[in-house]
Amino acid sequence: MSLTDDTTLVTVYSCASVNALDLPPSMASTTSTSTSATLVKKRAIITMSYLLVSTSVSASTLRCRYDCRDIEENVYMLCKELIRTGVADPVGTDLYVVFISNEEKKVPLWHQKAGHSDDGFICWDYHVICIQSRRSKGEVLDFVWDLDSDLPFPSPFIQYVSDAIQPVSFGNSRYARLFRVIHAPVFLRSFASDRSHMKDPEGNWIQLPPKYEPIVAEDGTTDNLNEYIMMCVEDVADLESMANDVYYNKYGVVVNEAILPKFFAQLPGPHT
């Protein structure tokens, strides 16, 4: 994952001058002010706090494998750590890996630690997060684990969408985000990276790789990172079929930002 070289967005990244993007004035933060949303957020925080305490795991411990040079491998390791420590289900059935990108590979996000503005605005070529989807007494309790965010770790899903993604900001512009959602058990079996994207054309490391060996898929595949990053609006199918296919497709399903909350609300999710 790297900063985009788009000069217009670099201006925004540096000084948060959103007008340089020629975006609609509705780009202001869309943090929910409704009482119901606030209550759901509070209950989500209480639920996750209880889970972390009951498993004797701290958020700082879960960041232990974090390496800012390779976000997809960070999330791969994070999923394994959530499973190992009991924060997630034993085989990770409540976890989903989400690649965020678009056809332009220009992905604006807020509340990112690498951002230089007060609101943490930055534009990545792609980003990767983990979403944990749980159910309690019929209520949807989803959390976002973003190792690069300055929001709570994890954040209630509705808070992350509102503050970090801000879905009304880009509409149907070329900066609208797409989300490739892969069920974690599938991802942990299928993902592979030979880290070639971290080298220059001469084969020299642009940045030093993680110290552990490259990740190889169960079927012997040594690199398929690009298959997860590449996505276009034509990849988005109907909501019902995607909610089913996400459990079987090797590369998951692609969801647009308009239906992202509906998609996760529709998933069955493990019960607490």
PDB file of C-alpha atoms in Angstrom:
ATOM      1  CA  MET A   1       0.000   0.000   0.000  1.00  0.00           C
ATOM      2  CA  SER A   2       1.387   3.397  -0.918  1.00  0.00           C
ATOM      3  CA  LEU A   3       0.314   6.969  -1.277  1.00  0.00           C
ATOM      4  CA  THR A   4      -1.152   7.824  -4.642  1.00  0.00           C
ATOM      5  CA  ASP A   5       0.995   9.932  -6.928  1.00  0.00           C
ATOM      6  CA  ASP A   6      -2.058  11.894  -8.082  1.00  0.00           C
ATOM      7  CA  THR A   7      -0.934  15.503  -7.605  1.00  0.00           C
ATOM      8  CA  THR A   8      -4.420  16.849  -6.938  1.00  0.00           C
ATOM      9  CA  LEU A   9      -5.011  14.399  -4.146  1.00  0.00           C
ATOM     10  CA  VAL A  10      -1.534  14.953  -2.738  1.00  0.00           C
ATOM     11  CA  THR A  11      -2.588  18.604  -2.312  1.00  0.00           C
ATOM     12  CA  VAL A  12      -5.613  17.433  -0.360  1.00  0.00           C
ATOM     13  CA  TYR A  13      -3.428  15.031   1.603  1.00  0.00           C
ATOM     14  CA  SER A  14      -1.112  17.861   2.530  1.00  0.00           C
ATOM     15  CA  CYS A  15      -3.554  20.651   3.353  1.00  0.00           C
ATOM     16  CA  ALA A  16      -7.038  19.078   3.302  1.00  0.00           C
ATOM     17  CA  SER A  17      -8.123  21.484   0.573  1.00  0.00           C
ATOM     18  CA  VAL A  18     -11.110  19.469  -0.570  1.00  0.00           C
ATOM     19  CA  ASN A  19     -12.026  22.048  -3.198  1.00  0.00           C
ATOM     20  CA  ALA A  20      -8.997  20.952  -5.193  1.00  0.00           C
ATOM     21  CA  LEU A  21     -10.861  17.737  -5.915  1.00  0.00           C
ATOM     22  CA  ASP A  22     -13.860  19.632  -7.309  1.00  0.00           C
ATOM     23  CA  LEU A  23     -16.099  17.666  -4.968  1.00  0.00           C
ATOM     24  CA  PRO A  24     -19.616  18.563  -3.815  1.00  0.00           C
ATOM     25  CA  PRO A  25     -19.902  20.748  -0.687  1.00  0.00           C
ATOM     26  CA  SER A  26     -21.555  17.851   1.156  1.00  0.00           C
ATOM     27  CA  MET A  27     -18.117  16.397   1.862  1.00  0.00           C
ATOM     28  CA  ALA A  28     -18.329  17.335   5.545  1.00  0.00           C
ATOM     29  CA  SER A  29     -18.204  14.553   8.097  1.00  0.00           C
ATOM     30  CA  THR A  30     -21.352  12.442   8.177  1.00  0.00           C
ATOM     31  CA  THR A  31     -21.125  11.341  11.791  1.00  0.00           C
ATOM     32  CA  SER A  32     -24.525  10.042  12.853  1.00  0.00           C
ATOM     33  CA  THR A  33     -26.429  12.177  15.349  1.00  0.00           C
ATOM     34  CA  SER A  34     -29.476   9.967  15.744  1.00  0.00           C
ATOM     35  CA  THR A  35     -30.209   8.586  19.188  1.00  0.00           C
ATOM     36  CA  SER A  36     -30.601   5.031  17.914  1.00  0.00           C
ATOM     37  CA  ALA A  37     -27.260   5.075  16.117  1.00  0.00           C
ATOM     38  CA  THR A  38     -25.566   6.452  19.216  1.00  0.00           C
ATOM     39  CA  LEU A  39     -27.041   3.717  21.389  1.00  0.00           C
ATOM     40  CA  VAL A  40     -25.966   1.010  18.938  1.00  0.00           C
ATOM     41  CA  LYS A  41     -22.454   2.442  18.916  1.00  0.00           C
ATOM     42  CA  LYS A  42     -22.286   2.468  22.730  1.00  0.00           C
ATOM     43  CA  ARG A  43     -23.560  -1.103  22.978  1.00  0.00           C
ATOM     44  CA  ALA A  44     -21.020  -2.194  20.379  1.00  0.00           C
ATOM     45  CA  ILE A  45     -18.183  -0.612  22.359  1.00  0.00           C
ATOM     46  CA  ILE A  46     -19.381  -2.271  25.578  1.00  0.00           C
ATOM     47  CA  THR A  47     -19.663  -5.650  23.847  1.00  0.00           C
ATOM     48  CA  MET A  48     -16.159  -5.523  22.377  1.00  0.00           C
ATOM     49  CA  SER A  49     -14.683  -4.185  25.628  1.00  0.00           C
ATOM     50  CA  TYR A  50     -16.212  -7.133  27.471  1.00  0.00           C
ATOM     51  CA  LEU A  51     -14.857  -9.571  24.884  1.00  0.00           C
ATOM     52  CA  LEU A  52     -11.330  -8.153  25.114  1.00  0.00           C
ATOM     53  CA  VAL A  53     -11.412  -8.224  28.911  1.00  0.00           C
ATOM     54  CA  SER A  54     -12.853 -11.746  29.072  1.00  0.00           C
ATOM     55  CA  THR A  55     -10.069 -13.042  26.838  1.00  0.00           C
ATOM     56  CA  SER A  56      -7.351 -11.042  28.657  1.00  0.00           C
ATOM     57  CA  VAL A  57      -6.307  -9.376  25.401  1.00  0.00           C
ATOM     58  CA  SER A  58      -5.476  -5.713  24.967  1.00  0.00           C
ATOM     59  CA  ALA A  59      -5.799  -3.728  21.764  1.00  0.00           C
ATOM     60  CA  SER A  60      -2.090  -2.918  21.938  1.00  0.00           C
ATOM     61  CA  THR A  61      -1.284  -6.631  22.026  1.00  0.00           C
ATOM     62  CA  LEU A  62      -3.293  -7.143  18.847  1.00  0.00           C
ATOM     63  CA  ARG A  63      -1.138  -4.544  17.087  1.00  0.00           C
ATOM     64  CA  CYS A  64       2.010  -6.537  17.881  1.00  0.00           C
ATOM     65  CA  ARG A  65       2.579  -7.786  14.322  1.00  0.00           C
ATOM     66  CA  TYR A  66       1.859  -4.437  12.729  1.00  0.00           C
ATOM     67  CA  ASP A  67       4.327  -3.374  10.058  1.00  0.00           C
ATOM     68  CA  CYS A  68       3.391  -0.220   8.154  1.00  0.00           C
ATOM     69  CA  ARG A  69       5.089  -1.509   5.020  1.00  0.00           C
ATOM     70  CA  ASP A  70       2.653  -4.255   4.135  1.00  0.00           C
ATOM     71  CA  ILE A  71      -0.994  -3.757   5.120  1.00  0.00           C
ATOM     72  CA  GLU A  72      -2.396  -6.914   3.491  1.00  0.00           C
ATOM     73  CA  GLU A  73      -0.003  -9.132   5.432  1.00  0.00           C
ATOM     74  CA  ASN A  74      -0.736  -7.135   8.586  1.00  0.00           C
ATOM     75  CA  VAL A  75      -4.429  -7.939   8.279  1.00  0.00           C
ATOM     76  CA  TYR A  76      -3.642 -11.585   7.487  1.00  0.00           C
ATOM     77  CA  MET A  77      -1.653 -11.776  10.730  1.00  0.00           C
ATOM     78  CA  LEU A  78      -4.282  -9.798  12.633  1.00  0.00           C
ATOM     79  CA  CYS A  79      -6.963 -12.328  11.683  1.00  0.00           C
ATOM     80  CA  LYS A  80      -4.769 -15.141  12.952  1.00  0.00           C
ATOM     81  CA  GLU A  81      -4.118 -13.258  16.182  1.00  0.00           C
ATOM     82  CA  LEU A  82      -7.816 -12.547  16.767  1.00  0.00           C
ATOM     83  CA  ILE A  83      -8.518 -16.251  16.313  1.00  0.00           C
ATOM     84  CA  ARG A  84      -5.584 -17.395  18.459  1.00  0.00           C
ATOM     85  CA  THR A  85      -6.480 -15.113  21.362  1.00  0.00           C
ATOM     86  CA  GLY A  86     -10.172 -15.997  21.323  1.00  0.00           C
ATOM     87  CA  VAL A  87     -11.375 -12.529  20.377  1.00  0.00           C
ATOM     88  CA  ALA A  88     -12.774 -14.079  17.198  1.00  0.00           C
ATOM     89  CA  ASP A  89     -14.473 -17.431  16.682  1.00  0.00           C
ATOM     90  CA  PRO A  90     -12.136 -20.479  16.674  1.00  0.00           C
ATOM     91  CA  VAL A  91     -11.908 -20.611  12.862  1.00  0.00           C
ATOM     92  CA  GLY A  92     -12.607 -16.938  12.208  1.00  0.00           C
ATOM     93  CA  THR A  93     -16.166 -17.322  10.935  1.00  0.00           C
ATOM     94  CA  ASP A  94     -17.016 -13.859  12.277  1.00  0.00           C
ATOM     95  CA  LEU A  95     -14.128 -12.163  10.438  1.00  0.00           C
ATOM     96  CA  TYR A  96     -14.033 -10.617   6.965  1.00  0.00           C
ATOM     97  CA  VAL A  97     -11.006  -9.176   5.182  1.00  0.00           C
ATOM     98  CA  VAL A  98     -11.878  -6.079   3.154  1.00  0.00           C
ATOM     99  CA  PHE A  99      -9.713  -4.606   0.390  1.00  0.00           C
ATOM    100  CA  ILE A 100     -10.659  -1.002  -0.414  1.00  0.00           C
ATOM    101  CA  SER A 101      -9.776   0.336  -3.854  1.00  0.00           C
ATOM    102  CA  ASN A 102     -11.304   1.401  -7.184  1.00  0.00           C
ATOM    103  CA  GLU A 103     -10.473   1.433 -10.878  1.00  0.00           C
ATOM    104  CA  GLU A 104      -8.327   4.544 -10.455  1.00  0.00           C
ATOM    105  CA  LYS A 105      -6.489   3.118  -7.439  1.00  0.00           C
ATOM    106  CA  LYS A 106      -7.151   6.400  -5.657  1.00  0.00           C
ATOM    107  CA  VAL A 107      -8.816   5.720  -2.324  1.00  0.00           C
ATOM    108  CA  PRO A 108      -9.543   8.709  -0.059  1.00  0.00           C
ATOM    109  CA  LEU A 109      -9.944   7.897   3.632  1.00  0.00           C
ATOM    110  CA  TRP A 110     -10.041   9.922   6.818  1.00  0.00           C
ATOM    111  CA  HIS A 111      -8.585   9.288  10.273  1.00  0.00           C
ATOM    112  CA  GLN A 112      -5.468   7.626   8.900  1.00  0.00           C
ATOM    113  CA  LYS A 113      -2.274   7.884  10.943  1.00  0.00           C
ATOM    114  CA  ALA A 114      -0.248   8.693   7.829  1.00  0.00           C
ATOM    115  CA  GLY A 115      -2.389  11.747   7.099  1.00  0.00           C
ATOM    116  CA  HIS A 116      -0.801  15.140   7.716  1.00  0.00           C
ATOM    117  CA  SER A 117      -4.022  17.063   8.299  1.00  0.00           C
ATOM    118  CA  ASP A 118      -6.042  17.284  11.505  1.00  0.00           C
ATOM    119  CA  ASP A 119      -8.733  14.982  10.116  1.00  0.00           C
ATOM    120  CA  GLY A 120      -6.207  12.363   9.010  1.00  0.00           C
ATOM    121  CA  PHE A 121      -7.189  12.637   5.333  1.00  0.00           C
ATOM    122  CA  ILE A 122      -5.070  10.633   2.914  1.00  0.00           C
ATOM    123  CA  CYS A 123      -5.356   8.915  -0.447  1.00  0.00           C
ATOM    124  CA  TRP A 124      -4.071   5.349  -0.738  1.00  0.00           C
ATOM    125  CA  ASP A 125      -3.762   3.235  -3.865  1.00  0.00           C
ATOM    126  CA  TYR A 126      -5.542   0.563  -1.798  1.00  0.00           C
ATOM    127  CA  HIS A 127      -6.198  -0.198   1.829  1.00  0.00           C
ATOM    128  CA  VAL A 128      -7.075  -3.330   3.806  1.00  0.00           C
ATOM    129  CA  ILE A 129      -9.123  -3.687   6.979  1.00  0.00           C
ATOM    130  CA  CYS A 130     -10.738  -6.485   8.970  1.00  0.00           C
ATOM    131  CA  ILE A 131     -14.437  -6.386   9.852  1.00  0.00           C
ATOM    132  CA  GLN A 132     -15.762  -8.530  12.677  1.00  0.00           C
ATOM    133  CA  SER A 133     -19.473  -9.261  12.354  1.00  0.00           C
ATOM    134  CA  ARG A 134     -21.369 -10.561  15.382  1.00  0.00           C
ATOM    135  CA  ARG A 135     -25.006 -10.848  16.491  1.00  0.00           C
ATOM    136  CA  SER A 136     -26.425 -10.475  20.004  1.00  0.00           C
ATOM    137  CA  LYS A 137     -30.127 -10.946  20.704  1.00  0.00           C
ATOM    138  CA  GLY A 138     -30.983 -10.053  17.140  1.00  0.00           C
ATOM    139  CA  GLU A 139     -28.832  -6.931  17.120  1.00  0.00           C
ATOM    140  CA  VAL A 140     -26.011  -6.411  14.628  1.00  0.00           C
ATOM    141  CA  LEU A 141     -22.710  -5.697  16.380  1.00  0.00           C
ATOM    142  CA  ASP A 142     -19.998  -5.141  13.788  1.00  0.00           C
ATOM    143  CA  PHE A 143     -16.499  -3.810  14.404  1.00  0.00           C
ATOM    144  CA  VAL A 144     -13.701  -2.540  12.170  1.00  0.00           C
ATOM    145  CA  TRP A 145     -10.077  -3.368  12.887  1.00  0.00           C
ATOM    146  CA  ASP A 146      -7.969  -0.812  10.982  1.00  0.00           C
ATOM    147  CA  LEU A 147      -4.317  -0.884  11.956  1.00  0.00           C
ATOM    148  CA  ASP A 148      -3.640   2.418  10.182  1.00  0.00           C
ATOM    149  CA  SER A 149      -6.496   4.400  11.736  1.00  0.00           C
ATOM    150  CA  ASP A 150      -6.450   6.778  14.705  1.00  0.00           C
ATOM    151  CA  LEU A 151     -10.047   5.802  15.527  1.00  0.00           C
ATOM    152  CA  PRO A 152     -10.702   3.361  18.404  1.00  0.00           C
ATOM    153  CA  PHE A 153      -9.217  -0.079  17.796  1.00  0.00           C
ATOM    154  CA  PRO A 154     -11.559  -1.681  17.008  1.00  0.00           C
ATOM    155  CA  SER A 155     -14.201   0.862  15.985  1.00  0.00           C
ATOM    156  CA  PRO A 156     -17.947   0.248  15.819  1.00  0.00           C
ATOM    157  CA  PHE A 157     -18.771  -0.308  12.165  1.00  0.00           C
ATOM    158  CA  ILE A 158     -21.204   2.623  11.961  1.00  0.00           C
ATOM    159  CA  GLN A 159     -18.590   4.953  13.438  1.00  0.00           C
ATOM    160  CA  TYR A 160     -15.895   3.825  11.012  1.00  0.00           C
ATOM    161  CA  VAL A 161     -18.157   4.189   7.973  1.00  0.00           C
ATOM    162  CA  SER A 162     -19.260   7.629   9.108  1.00  0.00           C
ATOM    163  CA  ASP A 163     -15.858   9.003  10.146  1.00  0.00           C
ATOM    164  CA  ALA A 164     -13.258   7.188   8.025  1.00  0.00           C
ATOM    165  CA  ILE A 165     -15.148   6.385   4.810  1.00  0.00           C
ATOM    166  CA  GLN A 166     -17.683   9.234   4.752  1.00  0.00           C
ATOM    167  CA  PRO A 167     -19.720   7.608   1.964  1.00  0.00           C
ATOM    168  CA  VAL A 168     -21.642  10.714   0.814  1.00  0.00           C
ATOM    169  CA  SER A 169     -18.429  12.538  -0.032  1.00  0.00           C
ATOM    170  CA  PHE A 170     -17.735  11.210  -3.529  1.00  0.00           C
ATOM    171  CA  GLY A 171     -21.020   9.953  -4.970  1.00  0.00           C
ATOM    172  CA  ASN A 172     -20.405   8.353  -8.343  1.00  0.00           C
ATOM    173  CA  SER A 173     -17.118  10.137  -8.972  1.00  0.00           C
ATOM    174  CA  ARG A 174     -13.916   8.314  -9.884  1.00  0.00           C
ATOM    175  CA  TYR A 175     -12.894   8.483  -6.238  1.00  0.00           C
ATOM    176  CA  ALA A 176     -15.865   6.418  -5.015  1.00  0.00           C
ATOM    177  CA  ARG A 177     -14.578   3.458  -3.045  1.00  0.00           C
ATOM    178  CA  LEU A 178     -15.190  -0.221  -3.785  1.00  0.00           C
ATOM    179  CA  PHE A 179     -14.863  -2.959  -1.169  1.00  0.00           C
ATOM    180  CA  ARG A 180     -13.756  -6.503  -1.902  1.00  0.00           C
ATOM    181  CA  VAL A 181     -15.054  -8.562   1.015  1.00  0.00           C
ATOM    182  CA  ILE A 182     -13.543 -12.004   1.634  1.00  0.00           C
ATOM    183  CA  HIS A 183     -14.584 -14.351   4.427  1.00  0.00           C
ATOM    184  CA  ALA A 184     -11.512 -14.737   6.636  1.00  0.00           C
ATOM    185  CA  PRO A 185     -11.417 -18.571   6.616  1.00  0.00           C
ATOM    186  CA  VAL A 186     -11.316 -18.431   2.800  1.00  0.00           C
ATOM    187  CA  PHE A 187      -8.739 -15.636   2.792  1.00  0.00           C
ATOM    188  CA  LEU A 188      -6.405 -17.420   5.203  1.00  0.00           C
ATOM    189  CA  ARG A 189      -6.400 -20.461   2.912  1.00  0.00           C
ATOM    190  CA  SER A 190      -6.155 -18.604  -0.390  1.00  0.00           C
ATOM    191  CA  PHE A 191      -4.068 -15.434  -0.014  1.00  0.00           C
ATOM    192  CA  ALA A 192      -0.479 -15.403  -1.240  1.00  0.00           C
ATOM    193  CA  SER A 193       2.142 -12.714  -1.762  1.00  0.00           C
ATOM    194  CA  ASP A 194       5.687 -12.979  -3.036  1.00  0.00           C
ATOM    195  CA  ARG A 195       6.161  -9.278  -2.171  1.00  0.00           C
ATOM    196  CA  SER A 196       7.166  -8.409  -5.723  1.00  0.00           C
ATOM    197  CA  HIS A 197       5.087  -5.227  -5.406  1.00  0.00           C
ATOM    198  CA  MET A 198       7.660  -4.059  -2.861  1.00  0.00           C
ATOM    199  CA  LYS A 199      10.485  -4.119  -5.430  1.00  0.00           C
ATOM    200  CA  ASP A 200      11.530  -1.696  -8.175  1.00  0.00           C
ATOM    201  CA  PRO A 201      11.874  -2.773 -11.855  1.00  0.00           C
ATOM    202  CA  GLU A 202      15.484  -3.830 -11.174  1.00  0.00           C
ATOM    203  CA  GLY A 203      14.394  -6.164  -8.399  1.00  0.00           C
ATOM    204  CA  ASN A 204      15.666  -4.034  -5.524  1.00  0.00           C
ATOM    205  CA  TRP A 205      13.573  -3.604  -2.390  1.00  0.00           C
ATOM    206  CA  ILE A 206      11.760  -0.277  -2.351  1.00  0.00           C
ATOM    207  CA  GLN A 207      11.185  -0.964   1.322  1.00  0.00           C
ATOM    208  CA  LEU A 208      12.371  -3.839   3.453  1.00  0.00           C
ATOM    209  CA  PRO A 209       9.904  -6.733   3.661  1.00  0.00           C
ATOM    210  CA  PRO A 210       8.622  -8.348   6.879  1.00  0.00           C
ATOM    211  CA  LYS A 211      11.141 -10.710   8.481  1.00  0.00           C
ATOM    212  CA  TYR A 212       8.962 -13.823   8.256  1.00  0.00           C
ATOM    213  CA  GLU A 213       8.703 -15.898   5.082  1.00  0.00           C
ATOM    214  CA  PRO A 214       6.312 -14.824   2.285  1.00  0.00           C
ATOM    215  CA  ILE A 215       2.761 -16.157   2.600  1.00  0.00           C
ATOM    216  CA  VAL A 216       1.917 -19.065   0.306  1.00  0.00           C
ATOM    217  CA  ALA A 217      -1.662 -20.268  -0.298  1.00  0.00           C
ATOM    218  CA  GLU A 218      -2.760 -23.781   0.609  1.00  0.00           C
ATOM    219  CA  ASP A 219      -2.914 -24.724  -3.082  1.00  0.00           C
ATOM    220  CA  GLY A 220       0.690 -23.629  -3.613  1.00  0.00           C
ATOM    221  CA  THR A 221      -0.048 -20.244  -5.196  1.00  0.00           C
ATOM    222  CA  THR A 222       2.804 -17.850  -4.432  1.00  0.00           C
ATOM    223  CA  ASP A 223       1.259 -14.515  -5.425  1.00  0.00           C
ATOM    224  CA  ASN A 224      -2.300 -13.360  -6.057  1.00  0.00           C
ATOM    225  CA  LEU A 225      -2.346  -9.947  -4.359  1.00  0.00           C
ATOM    226  CA  ASN A 226      -3.377  -8.171  -7.543  1.00  0.00           C
ATOM    227  CA  GLU A 227      -6.500 -10.326  -7.789  1.00  0.00           C
ATOM    228  CA  TYR A 228      -7.694  -8.829  -4.525  1.00  0.00           C
ATOM    229  CA  ILE A 229      -6.795  -5.245  -5.354  1.00  0.00           C
ATOM    230  CA  MET A 230      -8.235  -5.052  -8.870  1.00  0.00           C
ATOM    231  CA  MET A 231     -11.957  -4.227  -8.895  1.00  0.00           C
ATOM    232  CA  CYS A 232     -14.484  -2.256 -10.918  1.00  0.00           C
ATOM    233  CA  VAL A 233     -18.119  -1.216 -10.602  1.00  0.00           C
ATOM    234  CA  GLU A 234     -19.160  -4.018 -12.956  1.00  0.00           C
ATOM    235  CA  ASP A 235     -18.036  -6.507 -10.297  1.00  0.00           C
ATOM    236  CA  VAL A 236     -20.864  -5.443  -7.965  1.00  0.00           C
ATOM    237  CA  ALA A 237     -23.748  -7.953  -8.065  1.00  0.00           C
ATOM    238  CA  ASP A 238     -27.126  -7.985  -6.319  1.00  0.00           C
ATOM    239  CA  LEU A 239     -27.115  -7.886  -2.537  1.00  0.00           C
ATOM    240  CA  GLU A 240     -28.714 -11.279  -1.942  1.00  0.00           C
ATOM    241  CA  SER A 241     -26.325 -13.246  -4.140  1.00  0.00           C
ATOM    242  CA  MET A 242     -23.269 -11.474  -2.719  1.00  0.00           C
ATOM    243  CA  ALA A 243     -24.341 -12.240   0.863  1.00  0.00           C
ATOM    244  CA  ASN A 244     -24.248 -15.916  -0.143  1.00  0.00           C
ATOM    245  CA  ASP A 245     -21.229 -15.913  -2.469  1.00  0.00           C
ATOM    246  CA  VAL A 246     -18.911 -14.248   0.053  1.00  0.00           C
ATOM    247  CA  TYR A 247     -18.599 -17.604   1.853  1.00  0.00           C
ATOM    248  CA  TYR A 248     -17.539 -19.528  -1.256  1.00  0.00           C
ATOM    249  CA  ASN A 249     -15.687 -17.223  -3.652  1.00  0.00           C
ATOM    250  CA  LYS A 250     -11.910 -17.353  -3.394  1.00  0.00           C
ATOM    251  CA  TYR A 251     -11.667 -13.624  -4.044  1.00  0.00           C
ATOM    252  CA  GLY A 252     -14.852 -12.706  -2.230  1.00  0.00           C
ATOM    253  CA  VAL A 253     -17.386 -10.229  -3.560  1.00  0.00           C
ATOM    254  CA  VAL A 254     -17.185  -6.554  -4.517  1.00  0.00           C
ATOM    255  CA  VAL A 255     -19.533  -4.120  -2.783  1.00  0.00           C
ATOM    256  CA  ASN A 256     -19.920  -0.406  -3.441  1.00  0.00           C
ATOM    257  CA  GLU A 257     -20.033   2.137  -0.636  1.00  0.00           C
ATOM    258  CA  ALA A 258     -23.769   2.753  -1.051  1.00  0.00           C
ATOM    259  CA  ILE A 259     -24.690  -0.799  -0.063  1.00  0.00           C
ATOM    260  CA  LEU A 260     -21.775  -1.610   2.257  1.00  0.00           C
ATOM    261  CA  PRO A 261     -23.789  -1.190   5.512  1.00  0.00           C
ATOM    262  CA  LYS A 262     -26.730  -3.158   4.074  1.00  0.00           C
ATOM    263  CA  PHE A 263     -24.386  -5.944   3.013  1.00  0.00           C
ATOM    264  CA  PHE A 264     -23.008  -6.529   6.504  1.00  0.00           C
ATOM    265  CA  ALA A 265     -26.428  -6.110   8.113  1.00  0.00           C
ATOM    266  CA  GLN A 266     -27.690  -8.923   5.890  1.00  0.00           C
ATOM    267  CA  LEU A 267     -24.982 -11.423   6.829  1.00  0.00           C
ATOM    268  CA  PRO A 268     -26.092 -14.087   9.302  1.00  0.00           C
ATOM    269  CA  GLY A 269     -23.063 -13.628  11.540  1.00  0.00           C
ATOM    270  CA  PRO A 270     -22.145 -15.752  14.614  1.00  0.00           C
ATOM    271  CA  HIS A 271     -24.187 -15.133  17.745  1.00  0.00           C
ATOM    272  CA  THR A 272     -22.737 -14.002  21.073  1.00  0.00           C
TER     273      THR A 272
END
